Coordinates of C-alpha atoms in Angstrom, one line a residue:
X1 CA 30.2 -20.3 -46.0
X2 CA 27.5 -22.9 -45.2
X3 CA 28.8 -23.2 -41.7
X4 CA 28.6 -19.4 -41.2
X5 CA 25.0 -19.4 -42.7
X6 CA 23.9 -22.2 -40.4
X7 CA 25.3 -20.5 -37.3
X8 CA 23.7 -17.2 -38.1
X9 CA 20.4 -18.9 -38.9
X10 CA 20.6 -20.8 -35.6
X11 CA 21.3 -17.6 -33.7
X12 CA 18.3 -15.8 -35.3
X13 CA 16.0 -18.7 -34.6
X14 CA 17.0 -18.8 -30.9
X15 CA 16.6 -15.0 -30.6
X16 CA 13.1 -15.1 -32.2
X17 CA 12.1 -18.0 -29.9
X18 CA 13.3 -16.1 -26.8
X19 CA 11.4 -13.0 -27.8
X20 CA 8.2 -14.9 -28.3
X21 CA 8.7 -16.8 -25.1
X22 CA 9.1 -13.6 -23.1
X23 CA 6.0 -12.2 -24.8
X24 CA 4.1 -15.3 -23.8
X25 CA 5.3 -15.0 -20.2
X26 CA 4.2 -11.3 -20.1
X27 CA 0.7 -12.1 -21.3
X28 CA 0.1 -15.3 -19.3
X29 CA 2.1 -15.3 -16.2
X30 CA 0.4 -12.3 -14.8
X31 CA -2.8 -14.2 -14.8
X32 CA -1.1 -17.0 -12.9
X33 CA -0.4 -14.6 -10.1
X34 CA -4.1 -14.7 -9.3
X35 CA -3.7 -18.2 -7.9
X36 CA -0.3 -17.4 -6.3
X37 CA -1.6 -14.5 -4.3
X38 CA -5.0 -16.0 -3.5
X39 CA -6.7 -12.7 -2.6
X40 CA -5.4 -10.8 -5.6
X41 CA -7.2 -10.8 -8.9
X42 CA -5.2 -10.1 -12.1
X43 CA -6.0 -6.9 -13.9
X44 CA -7.1 -7.4 -17.5
X45 CA -8.1 -5.4 -20.5
X46 CA -7.0 -2.0 -19.4
X47 CA -8.3 0.4 -22.1
X48 CA -7.1 3.9 -22.7
X49 CA -9.4 6.6 -21.4
X50 CA -10.4 9.4 -23.7
X51 CA -8.8 12.7 -23.1
X52 CA -10.9 15.3 -21.3
X53 CA -10.7 19.0 -22.0
X54 CA -7.8 20.5 -20.2
X55 CA -8.7 22.6 -17.2
X56 CA -7.7 26.2 -18.0
X57 CA -7.2 27.2 -14.4
X58 CA -4.0 25.3 -13.8
X59 CA -2.6 25.9 -10.3
X60 CA 0.4 28.3 -10.4
X61 CA 2.3 25.7 -8.3
X62 CA 2.6 23.4 -11.3
X63 CA 4.7 24.9 -14.1
X64 CA 4.5 23.5 -17.6
X65 CA 7.3 25.5 -19.2
X66 CA 9.0 23.8 -22.2
X67 CA 6.6 20.9 -21.9
X68 CA 6.9 20.2 -25.6
X69 CA 10.6 19.7 -25.6
X70 CA 10.4 17.5 -22.4
X71 CA 7.7 15.4 -24.0
X72 CA 9.7 14.9 -27.2
X73 CA 12.8 14.0 -25.2
X74 CA 10.8 11.5 -23.1
X75 CA 9.3 10.0 -26.3
X76 CA 12.7 9.6 -27.8
X77 CA 13.9 7.8 -24.7
X78 CA 10.9 5.4 -25.0
X79 CA 11.7 4.6 -28.6
X80 CA 15.1 3.4 -27.6
X81 CA 13.5 0.2 -26.2
X82 CA 13.4 1.1 -22.5
X83 CA 9.8 0.0 -22.2
X84 CA 10.5 -3.3 -23.9
X85 CA 13.3 -4.0 -21.4
X86 CA 10.9 -3.1 -18.5
X87 CA 8.2 -5.4 -19.7
X88 CA 10.6 -8.3 -20.4
X89 CA 12.1 -7.8 -16.9
X90 CA 8.6 -8.0 -15.4
X91 CA 8.0 -11.2 -17.4
X92 CA 11.1 -12.7 -15.9
X93 CA 9.9 -11.6 -12.4
X94 CA 6.5 -13.4 -13.0
X95 CA 8.4 -16.5 -14.1
X96 CA 10.5 -16.5 -11.0
X97 CA 7.5 -16.1 -8.7
X98 CA 5.8 -19.0 -10.5
X99 CA 8.9 -21.2 -10.1
X100 CA 9.0 -20.4 -6.4
X101 CA 5.4 -21.5 -6.0
X102 CA 6.3 -24.8 -7.7
X103 CA 9.5 -25.5 -5.9
X104 CA 8.5 -24.1 -2.5
X105 CA 11.8 -22.3 -2.4
X106 CA 13.4 -19.0 -3.5
X107 CA 16.1 -17.9 -5.8
X108 CA 18.3 -14.9 -4.8
X109 CA 21.6 -13.3 -5.9
X110 CA 22.4 -12.5 -2.2
X111 CA 22.0 -13.9 1.2
X112 CA 18.5 -13.3 2.6
X113 CA 18.4 -11.8 6.1
X114 CA 14.7 -12.7 6.6
X115 CA 12.7 -15.6 5.1
X116 CA 8.9 -15.4 5.4
X117 CA 7.4 -18.6 6.6
X118 CA 4.3 -19.7 8.5
X119 CA 0.5 -19.6 8.1
X120 CA 0.4 -15.8 8.6
X121 CA 1.3 -15.6 4.9
X122 CA -1.1 -16.7 2.2
X123 CA 1.8 -18.1 0.3
X124 CA 5.2 -17.4 1.9
X125 CA 7.2 -18.7 -1.1
X126 CA 5.5 -16.5 -3.7
X127 CA 5.7 -13.5 -1.3
X128 CA 9.3 -14.0 -0.6
X129 CA 10.3 -14.4 -4.3
X130 CA 8.1 -11.4 -5.2
X131 CA 9.8 -9.3 -2.6
X132 CA 13.2 -10.4 -4.0
X133 CA 12.2 -9.5 -7.5
X134 CA 10.8 -6.1 -6.4
X135 CA 14.1 -5.1 -4.6
X136 CA 16.1 -6.2 -7.6
X137 CA 14.0 -4.5 -10.3
X138 CA 11.4 -2.1 -9.1
X139 CA 12.0 1.6 -9.9
X140 CA 9.7 4.5 -9.0
X141 CA 9.8 7.9 -10.7
X142 CA 8.6 10.8 -8.6
X143 CA 7.4 13.7 -10.7
X144 CA 9.4 16.9 -9.9
X145 CA 6.7 19.3 -10.8
X146 CA 5.1 21.3 -8.0
X147 CA 6.2 23.2 -4.9
X148 CA 5.9 22.8 -1.2
X149 CA 3.8 22.7 0.9
X150 CA 1.2 21.1 -1.3
X151 CA 3.6 18.9 -3.2
X152 CA 6.9 17.1 -2.1
X153 CA 6.0 17.6 1.5
X154 CA 3.7 16.0 4.1
X155 CA 3.1 15.6 7.8
X156 CA 5.7 13.4 9.6
X157 CA 3.8 12.9 12.8
X158 CA 0.4 11.9 14.3
X159 CA -2.1 9.8 12.4
X160 CA -1.3 11.3 9.0
X161 CA 2.4 11.0 9.5
X162 CA 3.0 8.0 7.2
X163 CA 2.0 10.2 4.3
X164 CA 5.0 12.5 4.8
X165 CA 7.3 9.7 5.8
X166 CA 6.6 7.9 2.5
X167 CA 7.1 11.0 0.4
X168 CA 10.4 11.7 2.1
X169 CA 11.6 8.1 1.6
X170 CA 10.5 7.6 -2.0
X171 CA 12.1 10.9 -3.0
X172 CA 15.5 10.0 -1.5
X173 CA 18.2 9.3 -4.0
X174 CA 19.6 6.7 -1.6
X175 CA 16.5 4.6 -2.0
X176 CA 17.1 1.4 -4.1
X177 CA 13.7 2.1 -5.8
X178 CA 14.7 5.6 -6.9
X179 CA 14.5 6.0 -10.7
X180 CA 17.0 8.5 -12.1
X181 CA 15.1 8.9 -15.3
X182 CA 11.4 8.4 -16.0
X183 CA 12.2 6.1 -18.8
X184 CA 13.5 3.4 -16.4
X185 CA 10.5 3.6 -14.1
X186 CA 8.0 0.8 -13.6
X187 CA 5.5 3.2 -11.8
X188 CA 5.1 6.9 -11.4
X189 CA 4.4 8.6 -8.0
X190 CA 2.4 11.8 -7.7
X191 CA 3.9 13.5 -4.6
X192 CA 1.0 15.7 -3.6
X193 CA -0.1 15.5 0.0
X194 CA -3.9 15.5 0.7
X195 CA -3.2 16.3 4.4
X196 CA -1.2 19.4 3.4
X197 CA -3.7 20.5 0.8
X198 CA -6.5 20.4 3.4
X199 CA -4.3 22.1 6.1
X200 CA -3.3 24.9 3.8
X201 CA -6.3 25.5 1.6
X202 CA -9.0 24.8 4.1
X203 CA -7.8 27.1 6.9
X204 CA -10.0 28.6 8.3
X205 CA -12.4 25.7 7.7
X206 CA -15.5 27.3 6.3
X207 CA -16.6 24.6 3.9
X208 CA -16.4 20.8 3.5
X209 CA -16.6 21.1 -0.2
X210 CA -13.9 19.1 -2.0
X211 CA -13.7 21.5 -4.9
X212 CA -10.3 22.9 -4.0
X213 CA -8.9 19.5 -3.4
X214 CA -10.3 18.3 -6.7
X215 CA -8.8 21.3 -8.5
X216 CA -5.3 20.9 -7.2
X217 CA -5.1 17.1 -7.9
X218 CA -6.7 17.4 -11.3
X219 CA -4.5 20.3 -12.3
X220 CA -1.4 18.3 -11.3
X221 CA -2.4 15.4 -13.5
X222 CA -3.1 17.7 -16.4
X223 CA 0.4 19.1 -16.1
X224 CA 2.1 15.8 -16.2
X225 CA -0.3 14.5 -18.8
X226 CA 0.7 17.3 -21.1
X227 CA 4.4 17.3 -20.2
X228 CA 5.2 13.6 -20.4
X229 CA 3.9 10.6 -22.4
X230 CA 3.6 8.3 -19.4
X231 CA 0.1 9.0 -18.1
X232 CA -1.5 8.7 -21.6
X233 CA 0.5 5.6 -22.4
X234 CA -1.1 3.6 -19.5
X235 CA -4.2 5.8 -18.9
X236 CA -2.8 6.3 -15.4
X237 CA -2.6 2.5 -14.6
X238 CA 1.0 2.8 -13.6
X239 CA 0.6 6.0 -11.5
X240 CA -0.1 6.1 -7.8
X241 CA -0.7 8.4 -4.9
X242 CA -0.3 7.9 -1.1
X243 CA -2.4 9.4 1.6
X244 CA -3.8 8.7 5.1
X245 CA -6.2 11.6 5.2
X246 CA -9.9 10.9 5.6
X247 CA -10.6 13.0 2.4
X248 CA -8.1 11.1 0.2
X249 CA -10.6 8.7 -1.4
X250 CA -12.5 11.8 -2.7
X251 CA -9.8 12.9 -5.0
X252 CA -11.2 10.8 -7.8
X253 CA -14.8 12.0 -7.4
X254 CA -14.5 15.0 -9.7
X255 CA -13.6 13.0 -12.7
X256 CA -14.1 9.2 -12.2
X257 CA -13.2 8.6 -15.9
X258 CA -9.8 10.2 -15.5
X259 CA -9.0 8.2 -12.3
X260 CA -10.5 4.9 -13.6
X261 CA -7.1 3.1 -13.7
X262 CA -5.2 5.2 -11.1
X263 CA -3.7 3.4 -8.0
X264 CA -4.8 5.0 -4.8
X265 CA -2.8 4.0 -1.7
X266 CA -5.1 4.8 1.2
X267 CA -5.6 4.3 4.9
X268 CA -9.3 5.0 4.5
X269 CA -9.8 1.7 2.6
X270 CA -13.6 1.5 2.7
X271 CA -15.0 -0.8 0.0
X272 CA -18.5 0.7 0.4
X273 CA -17.1 4.1 -0.6
X274 CA -15.3 3.3 -3.8
X275 CA -12.1 1.6 -2.6
X276 CA -11.2 -1.1 -5.1
X277 CA -8.9 -3.8 -3.7
X278 CA -8.2 -5.1 -7.2
X279 CA -6.4 -1.8 -8.0
X280 CA -6.2 0.4 -4.9
X281 CA -3.8 -0.4 -1.9
X282 CA -4.8 -0.4 1.7
X283 CA -2.1 1.2 4.0
X284 CA -2.0 0.9 7.8
X285 CA -2.8 4.0 9.8
X286 CA 0.1 4.6 12.2
X287 CA 0.1 7.2 14.9
X288 CA 3.7 8.6 14.8
X289 CA 4.7 10.6 17.9
X290 CA 7.0 13.5 17.6
X291 CA 10.7 12.5 17.8
X292 CA 9.8 8.8 17.0
X293 CA 9.0 6.7 14.1
X294 CA 6.0 4.9 15.6
X295 CA 4.2 3.8 18.7
X296 CA 6.0 2.2 21.6
X297 CA 7.0 -1.4 21.3
X298 CA 6.9 -3.5 24.4
X299 CA 7.2 -7.2 25.2
X300 CA 4.9 -8.7 27.8
X301 CA 4.5 -12.5 28.2
X302 CA 1.1 -13.7 27.3
X303 CA 0.9 -15.2 30.8
X304 CA 1.2 -11.7 32.3
X305 CA -1.9 -10.3 30.6
X306 CA -4.8 -10.4 33.1
X307 CA -7.1 -8.2 31.0
X308 CA -9.2 -10.1 28.5
X309 CA -9.9 -7.1 26.2
X310 CA -9.2 -3.4 26.3
X311 CA -10.2 -0.2 24.5
X312 CA -9.9 3.5 25.3
X313 CA -10.9 6.3 22.9
X314 CA -13.4 8.9 21.8
X315 CA -17.0 8.1 20.8
X316 CA -16.2 8.7 17.1
X317 CA -18.7 7.1 14.7
X318 CA -21.7 4.8 15.2
X319 CA -19.6 1.6 15.8
X320 CA -17.9 3.1 18.9
X321 CA -21.1 4.5 20.2
X322 CA -22.6 1.1 19.9
X323 CA -19.6 -0.4 21.7
X324 CA -19.9 2.1 24.5
X325 CA -23.6 1.4 24.9
X326 CA -22.9 -2.2 25.7
X327 CA -19.5 -2.1 27.4
X328 CA -18.3 1.3 28.6
X329 CA -17.1 1.0 32.2
X330 CA -19.3 -2.0 32.8
X331 CA -17.0 -5.1 32.9
X332 CA -13.6 -5.9 34.5
X333 CA -12.7 -8.4 31.7
X334 CA -13.9 -6.2 28.8
X335 CA -12.4 -2.9 29.8
X336 CA -13.9 -0.2 27.5
X337 CA -13.3 3.4 28.4
X338 CA -13.8 6.8 26.8
X339 CA -11.3 8.5 29.1
X340 CA -8.7 6.9 31.3
X341 CA -8.4 7.8 35.0
X342 CA -5.5 9.9 36.1
X343 CA -2.4 7.8 36.5
X344 CA -3.4 5.1 34.0
X345 CA -1.1 4.5 31.0
X346 CA -2.8 3.7 27.7
X347 CA 0.2 1.7 26.3
X348 CA 0.7 -0.3 29.5
X349 CA -3.0 -1.3 29.6
X350 CA -2.8 -2.5 26.1
X351 CA 0.4 -4.5 27.0
X352 CA -1.5 -6.1 29.9
X353 CA -4.4 -7.2 27.6
X354 CA -4.7 -10.4 25.7
X355 CA -7.0 -8.8 23.1
X356 CA -7.2 -5.2 22.0
X357 CA -10.5 -3.9 20.6
X358 CA -10.0 -2.0 17.3
X359 CA -13.4 -0.5 16.4
X360 CA -13.6 1.9 13.4
X361 CA -14.1 5.5 14.2
X362 CA -15.4 8.1 11.7
X363 CA -13.5 6.1 9.1
X364 CA -12.8 2.4 8.8
X365 CA -9.1 2.5 9.6
X366 CA -7.8 2.9 13.2
X367 CA -4.3 3.4 14.5
X368 CA -5.1 1.0 17.3
X369 CA -4.5 -2.0 14.9
X370 CA -0.8 -1.1 14.6
X371 CA -0.6 -0.1 18.3
X372 CA -2.0 -3.5 19.3
X373 CA 0.5 -5.3 17.0
X374 CA 3.4 -3.2 18.5
X375 CA 2.6 -4.4 22.1
X376 CA 1.8 -8.0 21.2
X377 CA -1.9 -7.7 21.7
X378 CA -4.1 -9.7 19.4
X379 CA -6.2 -7.2 17.4
X380 CA -10.0 -7.6 17.5
X381 CA -11.3 -5.8 14.4
X382 CA -14.8 -4.4 14.6
X383 CA -15.6 -2.7 11.3
X384 CA -17.7 -2.8 8.2
X385 CA -16.3 -2.8 4.6
X386 CA -12.6 -2.4 5.7
X387 CA -10.1 -3.8 3.2
X388 CA -7.2 -4.7 5.6
X389 CA -3.7 -3.7 4.8
X390 CA -1.4 -6.1 2.9
X391 CA -4.2 -8.7 2.5
X392 CA -2.6 -9.8 -0.8
X393 CA 0.1 -11.3 1.4
X394 CA -1.1 -11.6 5.0
X395 CA -3.8 -13.9 6.2
X396 CA -5.4 -11.7 9.0
X397 CA -7.5 -14.6 10.3
X398 CA -4.3 -16.2 11.7
X399 CA -3.3 -13.3 14.0
X400 CA -6.5 -11.3 14.6
X401 CA -10.2 -11.8 15.3
X402 CA -12.9 -10.1 13.4
X403 CA -16.2 -9.5 15.1
X404 CA -19.2 -8.2 13.1
X405 CA -20.7 -5.0 14.3
X406 CA -24.0 -6.7 14.9
X407 CA -22.3 -9.0 17.5
X408 CA -20.7 -6.3 19.6
X409 CA -22.8 -7.3 22.6
X410 CA -21.3 -10.9 22.3
X411 CA -17.7 -9.7 22.5
X412 CA -17.0 -11.3 25.9
X413 CA -18.6 -14.6 24.9
X414 CA -16.7 -14.8 21.7
X415 CA -13.3 -14.0 23.3
X416 CA -13.8 -16.3 26.2
X417 CA -14.5 -19.1 23.8
X418 CA -11.0 -18.8 22.2
X419 CA -9.0 -21.8 23.6
X420 CA -5.8 -20.8 25.3
X421 CA -3.7 -22.7 22.9
X422 CA -5.2 -20.8 20.0
X423 CA -4.6 -17.5 21.7
X424 CA -1.0 -18.4 22.3
X425 CA -0.5 -19.2 18.7
X426 CA -2.2 -15.9 17.7
X427 CA 0.0 -14.0 20.1
X428 CA 3.2 -15.5 18.6
X429 CA 2.0 -14.7 15.1
X430 CA 1.3 -11.1 16.0
X431 CA 4.9 -10.8 17.1
X432 CA 6.1 -12.5 13.8
X433 CA 4.3 -10.0 11.5
X434 CA 5.2 -6.9 13.6
X435 CA 8.2 -6.1 11.3
X436 CA 5.8 -5.4 8.4
X437 CA 4.2 -2.5 10.3
X438 CA 7.4 -0.8 11.5
X439 CA 8.5 2.6 10.1
X440 CA 12.2 2.8 9.4
X441 CA 14.3 5.7 8.0
X442 CA 16.0 4.6 5.8
X443 CA 13.6 1.8 4.9
X444 CA 14.5 -1.8 5.6
X445 CA 13.4 -5.0 3.8
X446 CA 9.9 -6.1 4.7
X447 CA 9.1 -3.0 6.8
X448 CA 5.9 -1.0 6.2
X449 CA 7.5 1.1 3.4
X450 CA 8.5 -2.1 1.6
X451 CA 5.1 -3.6 2.2
X452 CA 3.3 -0.6 0.7
X453 CA 5.6 -0.6 -2.3
X454 CA 5.1 -4.4 -2.7
X455 CA 1.4 -3.9 -2.9
X456 CA 2.0 -1.4 -5.7
X457 CA 4.5 -3.7 -7.3
X458 CA 1.9 -6.5 -7.4
X459 CA -0.6 -4.3 -9.2
X460 CA 2.1 -3.3 -11.7
X461 CA 3.0 -7.0 -12.3
X462 CA -0.6 -7.6 -13.3
X463 CA -0.7 -5.2 -16.2
X464 CA 1.1 -5.1 -19.6
X465 CA 1.9 -1.9 -21.3
X466 CA 2.5 -1.6 -25.1
X467 CA 6.0 -1.0 -26.5

């Protein structure tokens, strides 16, 4: 009898110790991630936001039939301990990332096809282990409410194309991140398309007022807030949207309190206009041609690039106008054009250039950054307040050059001062990070889809939810 009692007591003590250990990891390890991903600050003290009165003019596209029974069913699922399992799994992920930082190695259940290494990564060991943990654990629930074209749809081509590509990929049941029940999800995706909302509701364009955009997005949140317990549980901190449209940052203007904790994945990542790198995610703007999944990729030796720097594009915004005033059609080494002559090929000219100028247009993001990367041209970033994509992981200073707007007239001097050996290293590094900006359907590890999700995953790692 005593032997049985001792064994039972020992088992209970071990169980209690493990529970407290996991709770410790969940509360402390997320703060350690601050130093592992040096540009990323851990989120702390997320407080519930007070409910605001429900908007009575809910969009007819968003049905809330039988919301009470759905909410009860979801609440019952939560009570079964699913949230505890999720938080304990995240604690183990944090511990694995921390161990990878110490050992400078990774732990995986399968053979890794790609192993991030090199100075282009802020910490390749933590990034690799974090990506492994994401693929193994991360689940995304996409809300089913709403109808096309405003929801569950998006453009697949041109500069807003990544918006529709992401929606299509994340809603695919074949995706390893697809959650089959909201109770197993780490984050929740709101599948409205800002590009589609603007295209449908603002045609003909007679106003630039964001009222209709605000109404659709706020109504959608009110629907899911009333139908499910998840938004209120986290005050929106584990919910996110994705958009490349210029107006996307404005969705939160109507009710800043409601969107206080919400994750916005944006191409227009302008920190002077409310973009918060600690919570929001910067996504690359990619011009996707019809019938393709991205710009043309070409391989030209760095020794076969006679043009020092190249740019061609419209005079959009004050930065480009300033660039044109100093360099438009004035210099053979710094080739800046508003229009190309007949017979000239834009992609070929980029491929023959060592550096590709990427000035902001009307907004901070430019598809030329990805176009330059695709052709092995070192990007020269000319912008103000632009939070660069994937900066939690990538060290842009290793494969790009940033020139302040006030030094535009010094572009030639700055680029000519780059030693050839340094340029050759930067060229190789551009080629090494190209995989992170490639669109694949279906998605592949470390491609742009995985990189966007990894940015969301990092932000989810840095919050704890009650259970």
